[in-house]
Amino acid sequence: MDLCHDCHDFARAISQRLRSWPGLDSFSNVDRLRAESQNCRLCKMIYDYTFADAQKAVPYQCSELFYRPCYDNPFSIPITSVELSIHKQSSIKIAVWSDEGSAAALSGKFCTEPPLPSDNCPEAFAFIRSWIQKCSQEHDLCKGTFSKSCLDEVAGPKLPTRILDVGPLNHESVSLFETNGQRGEFCALNYCWGPEGTQTLMTTRDSIKDHRKGIQFSSLPKTFQDAVIITRELDIRYLWIDSLCIIQGDESDWKRESDTMAEIYQNAFLVIAASGAANPKEGCFSTESRCQTAVEVPYYSAEGQAAGSIKLSMRIRGEESPYWGPLSERGWAFQEWILARRVLHYMPQGITWKCKMFESGERDDYDMGQYCDSWEDMLD
Ligand SMILES: [Zn+2]
Ligand SMILES: [Zn+2]
């Protein structure tokens, strides 16, 4: 398939990082996109993904093209995606990258990483490890807790009363562990319980003995399984999940443990938030395929010469901000996100890292440093 005239202009604009140009408006014309999608591979990609299954196309206006990872992306940072703004609050998001060694990559203007194929792949965990490394090395603010107590960096904080020992990767079970004041790093899971009766696996007075011996990985609901995988992949030994670590149906245990909940979320090395899941069966990892077909378009050098290509693919539709996910509707979720030092949000559209200094997605990057003081003042 070929490229239409407007898409050649689009490729030229991306190569030169133009935010608007005379041909941009032609992408507002759904009838044109539909007609061109017979012959043009980029029009087809945008049309198929954005409009083909829409009940009726809402009129929109392509007013500007934004470059990511950051707002007002400086020319010196390689771009990871573009956003075609179509409404005030909505945009068509397209991942952009170049092959290693290509003219586009050598220009330093384009990243060389294709989109992550899934949430549960080595590349995704490498991303998370790089966020953790940046946060632990560069952010003093993230070393302390919300209530400003300092944590013992060597021994780790005091562990909650009970915690899951996740064991090594691919181990077939996890076990409930009474910590007796022991210290160590742990993750805490933040998730929706779902409607009453959805929660199938809980620790009770009857099951606690068995849970100490071991809980089969296969018997965990998907959200818990995914959280165990994430914890193991990050080389952290312990994971706190309320329904398994607090004795359900035991009022005195519930009272005692829920009093320490704020401390648990503050002390956790990382809070894993299943922000896109309405109940524990839906999981952290998205099941929607991320492997969209890539379309190649020409890259134009600074002199305007065609020099190899760049690759584009559609990013998953929808809002990736966790504030729009089902978990955000749960009363405590917000509180737990604010208390946490670091939160890893899983949404169908991708993974988002949030610590006190830095917010980042696979292809977006926001430095929160400048907002930190006012944010904390606001809560005081
Ligand atoms: Zn086209
Ligand atoms: Zn940080």
Tab-separated table of C-alpha atoms and ligand atoms in Angstrom:
chain	number	residue	atom	x	y	z
A	1	MET	CA	0.000	0.000	0.000
A	2	ASP	CA	1.135	3.494	-0.797
A	3	LEU	CA	0.954	6.759	1.146
A	4	CYS	CA	-1.341	9.612	0.162
A	5	HIS	CA	-0.148	13.163	-0.331
A	6	ASP	CA	-1.431	14.269	3.106
A	7	CYS	CA	0.365	11.397	4.853
A	8	HIS	CA	3.657	12.303	3.116
A	9	ASP	CA	3.159	15.786	4.581
A	10	PHE	CA	2.403	14.196	7.938
A	11	ALA	CA	5.697	12.232	7.805
A	12	ARG	CA	7.568	15.396	6.812
A	13	ALA	CA	5.964	17.297	9.698
A	14	ILE	CA	6.939	14.609	12.225
A	15	SER	CA	10.499	14.569	10.865
A	16	GLN	CA	10.674	18.326	11.430
A	17	ARG	CA	8.555	18.317	14.592
A	18	LEU	CA	5.979	20.730	13.243
A	19	ARG	CA	2.999	21.249	15.502
A	20	SER	CA	0.741	22.402	12.746
A	21	TRP	CA	0.868	22.730	8.965
A	22	PRO	CA	-1.704	23.445	6.227
A	23	GLY	CA	-2.448	19.740	5.537
A	24	LEU	CA	-3.119	18.860	9.201
A	25	ASP	CA	-6.782	19.711	8.890
A	26	SER	CA	-7.284	16.969	6.274
A	27	PHE	CA	-7.055	14.451	9.147
A	28	SER	CA	-10.264	15.974	10.519
A	29	ASN	CA	-12.136	14.734	7.488
A	30	VAL	CA	-13.467	11.257	8.291
A	31	ASP	CA	-14.906	10.809	4.779
A	32	ARG	CA	-11.496	11.536	3.289
A	33	LEU	CA	-9.794	9.118	5.710
A	34	ARG	CA	-12.323	6.407	4.835
A	35	ALA	CA	-11.828	6.918	1.091
A	36	GLU	CA	-8.026	7.106	1.319
A	37	SER	CA	-7.888	4.035	3.544
A	38	GLN	CA	-8.423	1.984	0.364
A	39	ASN	CA	-4.999	3.069	-0.912
A	40	CYS	CA	-3.025	4.730	1.863
A	41	ARG	CA	-1.557	2.629	4.685
A	42	LEU	CA	-1.398	5.452	7.233
A	43	CYS	CA	-4.939	6.699	6.548
A	44	LYS	CA	-6.061	3.057	6.846
A	45	MET	CA	-4.321	2.634	10.202
A	46	ILE	CA	-5.836	5.814	11.645
A	47	TYR	CA	-9.282	5.193	10.186
A	48	ASP	CA	-9.502	1.496	11.139
A	49	TYR	CA	-8.400	2.074	14.676
A	50	THR	CA	-10.240	5.289	15.393
A	51	PHE	CA	-13.426	5.313	13.384
A	52	ALA	CA	-14.199	2.002	11.674
A	53	ASP	CA	-16.202	0.544	14.575
A	54	ALA	CA	-17.617	3.846	15.814
A	55	GLN	CA	-21.414	4.007	15.738
A	56	LYS	CA	-21.161	7.393	14.154
A	57	ALA	CA	-18.148	9.595	13.720
A	58	VAL	CA	-18.290	12.569	16.058
A	59	PRO	CA	-17.259	15.732	14.212
A	60	TYR	CA	-13.824	16.776	15.318
A	61	GLN	CA	-11.024	19.095	14.427
A	62	CYS	CA	-7.330	18.217	14.249
A	63	SER	CA	-5.819	21.377	15.568
A	64	GLU	CA	-2.341	20.484	16.691
A	65	LEU	CA	0.212	17.669	16.805
A	66	PHE	CA	1.933	17.125	20.156
A	67	TYR	CA	5.218	15.325	20.689
A	68	ARG	CA	5.949	13.053	23.676
A	69	PRO	CA	7.489	11.853	26.079
A	70	CYS	CA	7.049	15.193	27.867
A	71	TYR	CA	4.843	18.222	27.525
A	72	ASP	CA	6.611	20.700	25.276
A	73	ASN	CA	9.097	18.029	24.368
A	74	PRO	CA	12.436	19.725	23.797
A	75	PHE	CA	14.126	18.993	20.504
A	76	SER	CA	16.964	17.270	22.309
A	77	ILE	CA	14.804	14.414	23.641
A	78	PRO	CA	14.022	11.546	21.244
A	79	ILE	CA	10.271	11.283	20.628
A	80	THR	CA	8.294	8.173	21.610
A	81	SER	CA	4.865	9.146	20.312
A	82	VAL	CA	2.709	11.867	18.826
A	83	GLU	CA	-0.775	12.961	19.788
A	84	LEU	CA	-3.144	14.390	17.277
A	85	SER	CA	-5.388	16.591	19.343
A	86	ILE	CA	-8.970	16.246	18.113
A	87	HIS	CA	-11.148	17.551	20.931
A	88	LYS	CA	-10.347	19.607	23.966
A	89	GLN	CA	-9.766	16.461	26.033
A	90	SER	CA	-9.200	13.775	23.485
A	91	SER	CA	-6.486	12.800	21.074
A	92	ILE	CA	-5.403	10.130	18.633
A	93	LYS	CA	-2.211	8.652	20.080
A	94	ILE	CA	0.382	7.159	17.759
A	95	ALA	CA	3.600	5.459	18.926
A	96	VAL	CA	6.680	6.514	16.920
A	97	TRP	CA	10.089	4.855	16.781
A	98	SER	CA	12.972	4.140	14.431
A	99	ASP	CA	15.233	1.169	13.779
A	100	GLU	CA	18.575	1.189	15.545
A	101	GLY	CA	21.249	2.573	13.197
A	102	SER	CA	18.728	4.184	10.801
A	103	ALA	CA	19.119	7.826	9.727
A	104	ALA	CA	16.117	8.757	11.916
A	105	ALA	CA	17.661	7.071	14.970
A	106	LEU	CA	21.078	8.601	14.300
A	107	SER	CA	19.484	12.063	14.113
A	108	GLY	CA	18.699	11.621	17.841
A	109	LYS	CA	15.131	12.773	17.215
A	110	PHE	CA	13.425	9.370	17.549
A	111	CYS	CA	13.517	6.627	20.161
A	112	THR	CA	14.386	3.116	19.029
A	113	GLU	CA	11.994	1.216	21.308
A	114	PRO	CA	8.878	-0.266	19.732
A	115	PRO	CA	5.755	-0.340	21.971
A	116	LEU	CA	5.763	-2.983	24.724
A	117	PRO	CA	4.129	-6.180	23.456
A	118	SER	CA	2.436	-6.784	26.847
A	119	ASP	CA	2.525	-5.874	30.552
A	120	ASN	CA	4.057	-9.223	31.460
A	121	CYS	CA	7.184	-9.292	29.294
A	122	PRO	CA	10.895	-8.793	30.058
A	123	GLU	CA	10.859	-5.333	28.416
A	124	ALA	CA	8.032	-4.162	30.713
A	125	PHE	CA	9.915	-5.288	33.827
A	126	ALA	CA	13.106	-3.666	32.537
A	127	PHE	CA	11.134	-0.396	32.293
A	128	ILE	CA	9.857	-0.741	35.866
A	129	ARG	CA	13.356	-1.542	37.159
A	130	SER	CA	14.687	1.595	35.462
A	131	TRP	CA	11.982	3.698	37.185
A	132	ILE	CA	12.843	2.104	40.545
A	133	GLN	CA	16.533	2.761	39.986
A	134	LYS	CA	15.948	6.402	39.080
A	135	CYS	CA	13.645	6.901	42.076
A	136	SER	CA	15.887	5.189	44.621
A	137	GLN	CA	19.035	6.924	43.419
A	138	GLU	CA	17.755	10.417	42.688
A	139	HIS	CA	14.718	11.115	44.881
A	140	ASP	CA	15.400	11.842	48.530
A	141	LEU	CA	11.744	12.720	49.024
A	142	CYS	CA	10.674	9.181	48.080
A	143	LYS	CA	12.899	7.648	50.751
A	144	GLY	CA	10.782	9.009	53.593
A	145	THR	CA	7.122	8.325	54.291
A	146	PHE	CA	4.155	10.623	53.894
A	147	SER	CA	4.160	11.288	57.639
A	148	LYS	CA	7.818	12.254	57.202
A	149	SER	CA	9.346	9.380	59.143
A	150	CYS	CA	12.642	8.059	57.841
A	151	LEU	CA	12.836	4.434	56.829
A	152	ASP	CA	15.752	2.164	57.576
A	153	GLU	CA	17.258	1.815	54.104
A	154	VAL	CA	19.363	-1.196	54.973
A	155	ALA	CA	17.030	-3.370	57.034
A	156	GLY	CA	13.832	-2.017	55.481
A	157	PRO	CA	10.688	-0.968	57.387
A	158	LYS	CA	8.919	-3.098	59.969
A	159	LEU	CA	6.829	-5.660	58.104
A	160	PRO	CA	3.030	-5.800	58.650
A	161	THR	CA	1.810	-8.455	61.163
A	162	ARG	CA	1.265	-11.007	58.392
A	163	ILE	CA	2.568	-10.991	54.866
A	164	LEU	CA	2.825	-13.270	51.853
A	165	ASP	CA	6.238	-14.737	51.165
A	166	VAL	CA	6.107	-14.931	47.348
A	167	GLY	CA	9.124	-17.190	46.868
A	168	PRO	CA	11.148	-17.390	43.659
A	169	LEU	CA	9.905	-16.889	40.063
A	170	ASN	CA	7.657	-19.710	38.792
A	171	HIS	CA	7.315	-21.190	42.281
A	172	GLU	CA	3.964	-22.973	42.473
A	173	SER	CA	2.853	-21.527	45.785
A	174	VAL	CA	3.106	-18.563	48.147
A	175	SER	CA	2.791	-18.738	51.927
A	176	LEU	CA	1.393	-16.588	54.701
A	177	PHE	CA	4.101	-15.532	57.104
A	178	GLU	CA	3.747	-14.169	60.691
A	179	THR	CA	6.460	-11.540	60.795
A	180	ASN	CA	6.887	-10.968	64.570
A	181	GLY	CA	8.399	-7.536	64.110
A	182	GLN	CA	10.851	-8.610	61.399
A	183	ARG	CA	12.003	-5.968	58.914
A	184	GLY	CA	12.189	-6.083	55.135
A	185	GLU	CA	11.014	-4.533	51.872
A	186	PHE	CA	7.525	-5.401	50.667
A	187	CYS	CA	4.984	-4.522	48.005
A	188	ALA	CA	1.336	-3.809	48.858
A	189	LEU	CA	-1.563	-4.503	46.512
A	190	ASN	CA	-4.264	-1.912	45.928
A	191	TYR	CA	-7.310	-3.337	44.125
A	192	CYS	CA	-11.107	-3.417	43.929
A	193	TRP	CA	-12.818	-6.101	45.964
A	194	GLY	CA	-15.760	-5.987	43.548
A	195	PRO	CA	-19.386	-6.640	44.510
A	196	GLU	CA	-19.954	-8.740	47.621
A	197	GLY	CA	-19.211	-12.393	46.960
A	198	THR	CA	-16.609	-11.711	44.249
A	199	GLN	CA	-13.739	-12.144	46.690
A	200	THR	CA	-13.234	-15.885	46.671
A	201	LEU	CA	-9.931	-16.412	48.442
A	202	MET	CA	-9.583	-15.048	51.966
A	203	THR	CA	-7.728	-15.896	55.137
A	204	THR	CA	-10.128	-16.851	57.962
A	205	ARG	CA	-9.633	-18.504	61.360
A	206	ASP	CA	-10.342	-21.803	59.553
A	207	SER	CA	-7.924	-21.351	56.658
A	208	ILE	CA	-5.030	-19.561	58.355
A	209	LYS	CA	-3.148	-22.776	59.206
A	210	ASP	CA	-3.344	-23.996	55.609
A	211	HIS	CA	-2.341	-20.584	54.285
A	212	ARG	CA	0.770	-20.631	56.465
A	213	LYS	CA	1.749	-23.925	54.849
A	214	GLY	CA	1.145	-22.576	51.378
A	215	ILE	CA	-1.433	-21.229	48.941
A	216	GLN	CA	-1.314	-22.675	45.434
A	217	PHE	CA	-0.476	-19.975	42.873
A	218	SER	CA	-3.186	-21.414	40.599
A	219	SER	CA	-5.851	-20.860	43.294
A	220	LEU	CA	-5.166	-17.100	43.484
A	221	PRO	CA	-7.481	-14.747	41.535
A	222	LYS	CA	-5.745	-13.210	38.508
A	223	THR	CA	-5.045	-9.821	40.144
A	224	PHE	CA	-3.243	-11.570	43.022
A	225	GLN	CA	-1.321	-13.834	40.616
A	226	ASP	CA	-0.189	-10.815	38.586
A	227	ALA	CA	0.884	-8.980	41.760
A	228	VAL	CA	2.898	-12.038	42.847
A	229	ILE	CA	4.630	-12.124	39.436
A	230	ILE	CA	5.441	-8.381	39.632
A	231	THR	CA	6.807	-8.735	43.189
A	232	ARG	CA	8.963	-11.719	42.210
A	233	GLU	CA	10.219	-10.015	39.036
A	234	LEU	CA	11.341	-7.020	41.100
A	235	ASP	CA	13.223	-9.309	43.473
A	236	ILE	CA	11.102	-8.339	46.454
A	237	ARG	CA	10.220	-11.184	48.770
A	238	TYR	CA	7.026	-10.017	50.472
A	239	LEU	CA	3.613	-8.899	49.274
A	240	TRP	CA	0.747	-7.554	51.390
A	241	ILE	CA	-2.831	-8.233	50.279
A	242	ASP	CA	-5.575	-7.243	52.736
A	243	SER	CA	-7.911	-10.214	52.215
A	244	LEU	CA	-5.098	-12.721	52.802
A	245	CYS	CA	-3.066	-10.888	55.460
A	246	ILE	CA	-5.945	-9.779	57.710
A	247	ILE	CA	-8.126	-12.518	59.215
A	248	GLN	CA	-11.504	-12.008	57.588
A	249	GLY	CA	-14.522	-12.313	59.851
A	250	ASP	CA	-12.401	-11.726	62.956
A	251	GLU	CA	-13.465	-8.351	64.253
A	252	SER	CA	-10.594	-7.794	66.678
A	253	ASP	CA	-7.961	-8.719	64.067
A	254	TRP	CA	-9.643	-6.491	61.503
A	255	LYS	CA	-9.750	-3.574	63.953
A	256	ARG	CA	-6.102	-3.990	64.954
A	257	GLU	CA	-4.818	-4.411	61.408
A	258	SER	CA	-6.940	-1.734	59.771
A	259	ASP	CA	-5.514	0.728	62.290
A	260	THR	CA	-2.069	0.049	60.805
A	261	MET	CA	-3.224	0.216	57.171
A	262	ALA	CA	-1.997	3.791	56.599
A	263	GLU	CA	1.403	2.749	57.889
A	264	ILE	CA	1.457	-0.288	55.592
A	265	TYR	CA	0.823	1.795	52.460
A	266	GLN	CA	3.410	4.361	53.534
A	267	ASN	CA	6.068	1.804	54.356
A	268	ALA	CA	5.632	-0.379	51.272
A	269	PHE	CA	8.555	-0.148	48.870
A	270	LEU	CA	6.021	-0.132	46.068
A	271	VAL	CA	2.217	-0.145	45.871
A	272	ILE	CA	0.928	-2.219	42.974
A	273	ALA	CA	-2.412	-0.777	41.867
A	274	ALA	CA	-4.764	-2.826	39.697
A	275	SER	CA	-6.299	0.489	38.655
A	276	GLY	CA	-8.106	-0.772	35.573
A	277	ALA	CA	-9.739	-3.811	37.182
A	278	ALA	CA	-13.238	-3.747	38.718
A	279	ASN	CA	-12.660	-6.956	40.737
A	280	PRO	CA	-9.823	-9.369	41.677
A	281	LYS	CA	-10.508	-11.648	38.712
A	282	GLU	CA	-9.667	-9.048	36.066
A	283	GLY	CA	-5.951	-8.867	36.834
A	284	CYS	CA	-3.259	-6.213	36.604
A	285	PHE	CA	-1.907	-7.288	33.223
A	286	SER	CA	-4.048	-6.250	30.284
A	287	THR	CA	-5.331	-9.026	28.075
A	288	GLU	CA	-5.899	-6.651	25.137
A	289	SER	CA	-3.273	-7.153	22.441
A	290	ARG	CA	-0.717	-4.385	22.296
A	291	CYS	CA	0.847	-5.654	19.083
A	292	GLN	CA	-0.698	-3.225	16.641
A	293	THR	CA	0.593	-3.438	13.103
A	294	ALA	CA	3.312	-0.895	12.440
A	295	VAL	CA	3.213	1.378	9.388
A	296	GLU	CA	6.449	2.708	7.912
A	297	VAL	CA	6.598	6.261	6.634
A	298	PRO	CA	9.591	8.107	5.187
A	299	TYR	CA	11.924	10.053	7.436
A	300	TYR	CA	13.067	13.376	6.014
A	301	SER	CA	16.449	14.722	7.030
A	302	ALA	CA	16.961	18.328	8.132
A	303	GLU	CA	17.795	19.120	4.498
A	304	GLY	CA	14.420	17.720	3.469
A	305	GLN	CA	15.796	14.568	1.815
A	306	ALA	CA	14.001	11.223	2.273
A	307	ALA	CA	16.393	9.071	4.343
A	308	GLY	CA	15.008	5.702	5.387
A	309	SER	CA	11.909	5.421	7.500
A	310	ILE	CA	10.241	5.783	10.887
A	311	LYS	CA	7.586	3.440	12.259
A	312	LEU	CA	4.164	4.312	13.591
A	313	SER	CA	1.522	2.257	15.368
A	314	MET	CA	-1.706	3.156	17.141
A	315	ARG	CA	-1.661	3.294	20.904
A	316	ILE	CA	-4.564	1.746	22.793
A	317	ARG	CA	-7.560	4.002	22.874
A	318	GLY	CA	-8.867	5.467	26.052
A	319	GLU	CA	-7.669	7.296	29.053
A	320	GLU	CA	-4.570	5.821	30.659
A	321	SER	CA	-4.759	7.992	33.725
A	322	PRO	CA	-5.575	5.801	36.746
A	323	TYR	CA	-7.934	8.553	37.920
A	324	TRP	CA	-10.393	7.331	35.300
A	325	GLY	CA	-10.165	3.633	36.178
A	326	PRO	CA	-12.614	1.636	38.322
A	327	LEU	CA	-10.232	1.561	41.284
A	328	SER	CA	-10.319	5.360	41.592
A	329	GLU	CA	-14.018	5.075	42.511
A	330	ARG	CA	-13.149	3.062	45.614
A	331	GLY	CA	-13.065	5.382	48.603
A	332	TRP	CA	-9.751	4.285	50.015
A	333	ALA	CA	-7.829	4.057	46.779
A	334	PHE	CA	-7.014	7.756	46.565
A	335	GLN	CA	-5.886	7.831	50.154
A	336	GLU	CA	-3.604	4.857	49.586
A	337	TRP	CA	-2.121	6.416	46.435
A	338	ILE	CA	-1.351	9.619	48.300
A	339	LEU	CA	0.178	7.772	51.247
A	340	ALA	CA	2.357	5.563	49.061
A	341	ARG	CA	5.942	6.406	48.232
A	342	ARG	CA	5.716	4.755	44.821
A	343	VAL	CA	2.693	3.463	42.927
A	344	LEU	CA	2.713	1.292	39.844
A	345	HIS	CA	-0.668	1.634	38.121
A	346	TYR	CA	-1.896	-1.016	35.714
A	347	MET	CA	-4.522	0.221	33.256
A	348	PRO	CA	-5.633	-1.466	29.996
A	349	GLN	CA	-3.855	1.375	28.144
A	350	GLY	CA	-0.532	0.797	29.853
A	351	ILE	CA	1.568	0.979	32.990
A	352	THR	CA	2.068	4.257	34.844
A	353	TRP	CA	4.724	4.928	37.482
A	354	LYS	CA	4.023	7.567	40.110
A	355	CYS	CA	6.330	8.597	42.898
A	356	LYS	CA	6.568	11.919	44.685
A	357	MET	CA	8.917	13.366	42.095
A	358	PHE	CA	8.112	11.717	38.853
A	359	GLU	CA	5.263	10.316	36.786
A	360	SER	CA	5.986	8.183	33.798
A	361	GLY	CA	4.318	5.865	31.332
A	362	GLU	CA	5.818	3.668	28.690
A	363	ARG	CA	5.894	6.576	26.220
A	364	ASP	CA	5.149	9.596	28.454
A	365	ASP	CA	7.181	11.275	31.093
A	366	TYR	CA	6.217	14.012	33.557
A	367	ASP	CA	8.557	15.562	36.049
A	368	MET	CA	6.527	16.302	39.163
A	369	GLY	CA	9.414	17.923	41.037
A	370	GLN	CA	8.178	21.416	40.342
A	371	TYR	CA	4.711	20.630	41.743
A	372	CYS	CA	5.867	18.787	44.845
A	373	ASP	CA	5.885	21.568	47.392
A	374	SER	CA	2.490	22.919	46.491
A	375	TRP	CA	1.063	19.383	46.424
A	376	GLU	CA	2.264	18.669	49.942
A	377	ASP	CA	1.221	22.116	51.175
A	378	MET	CA	-2.228	21.462	49.829
A	379	LEU	CA	-2.584	18.351	51.968
A	380	ASP	CA	-1.220	19.906	55.151
B	1	ZN	ZN	-2.978	8.906	3.911
B	2	ZN	ZN	10.745	8.903	43.367
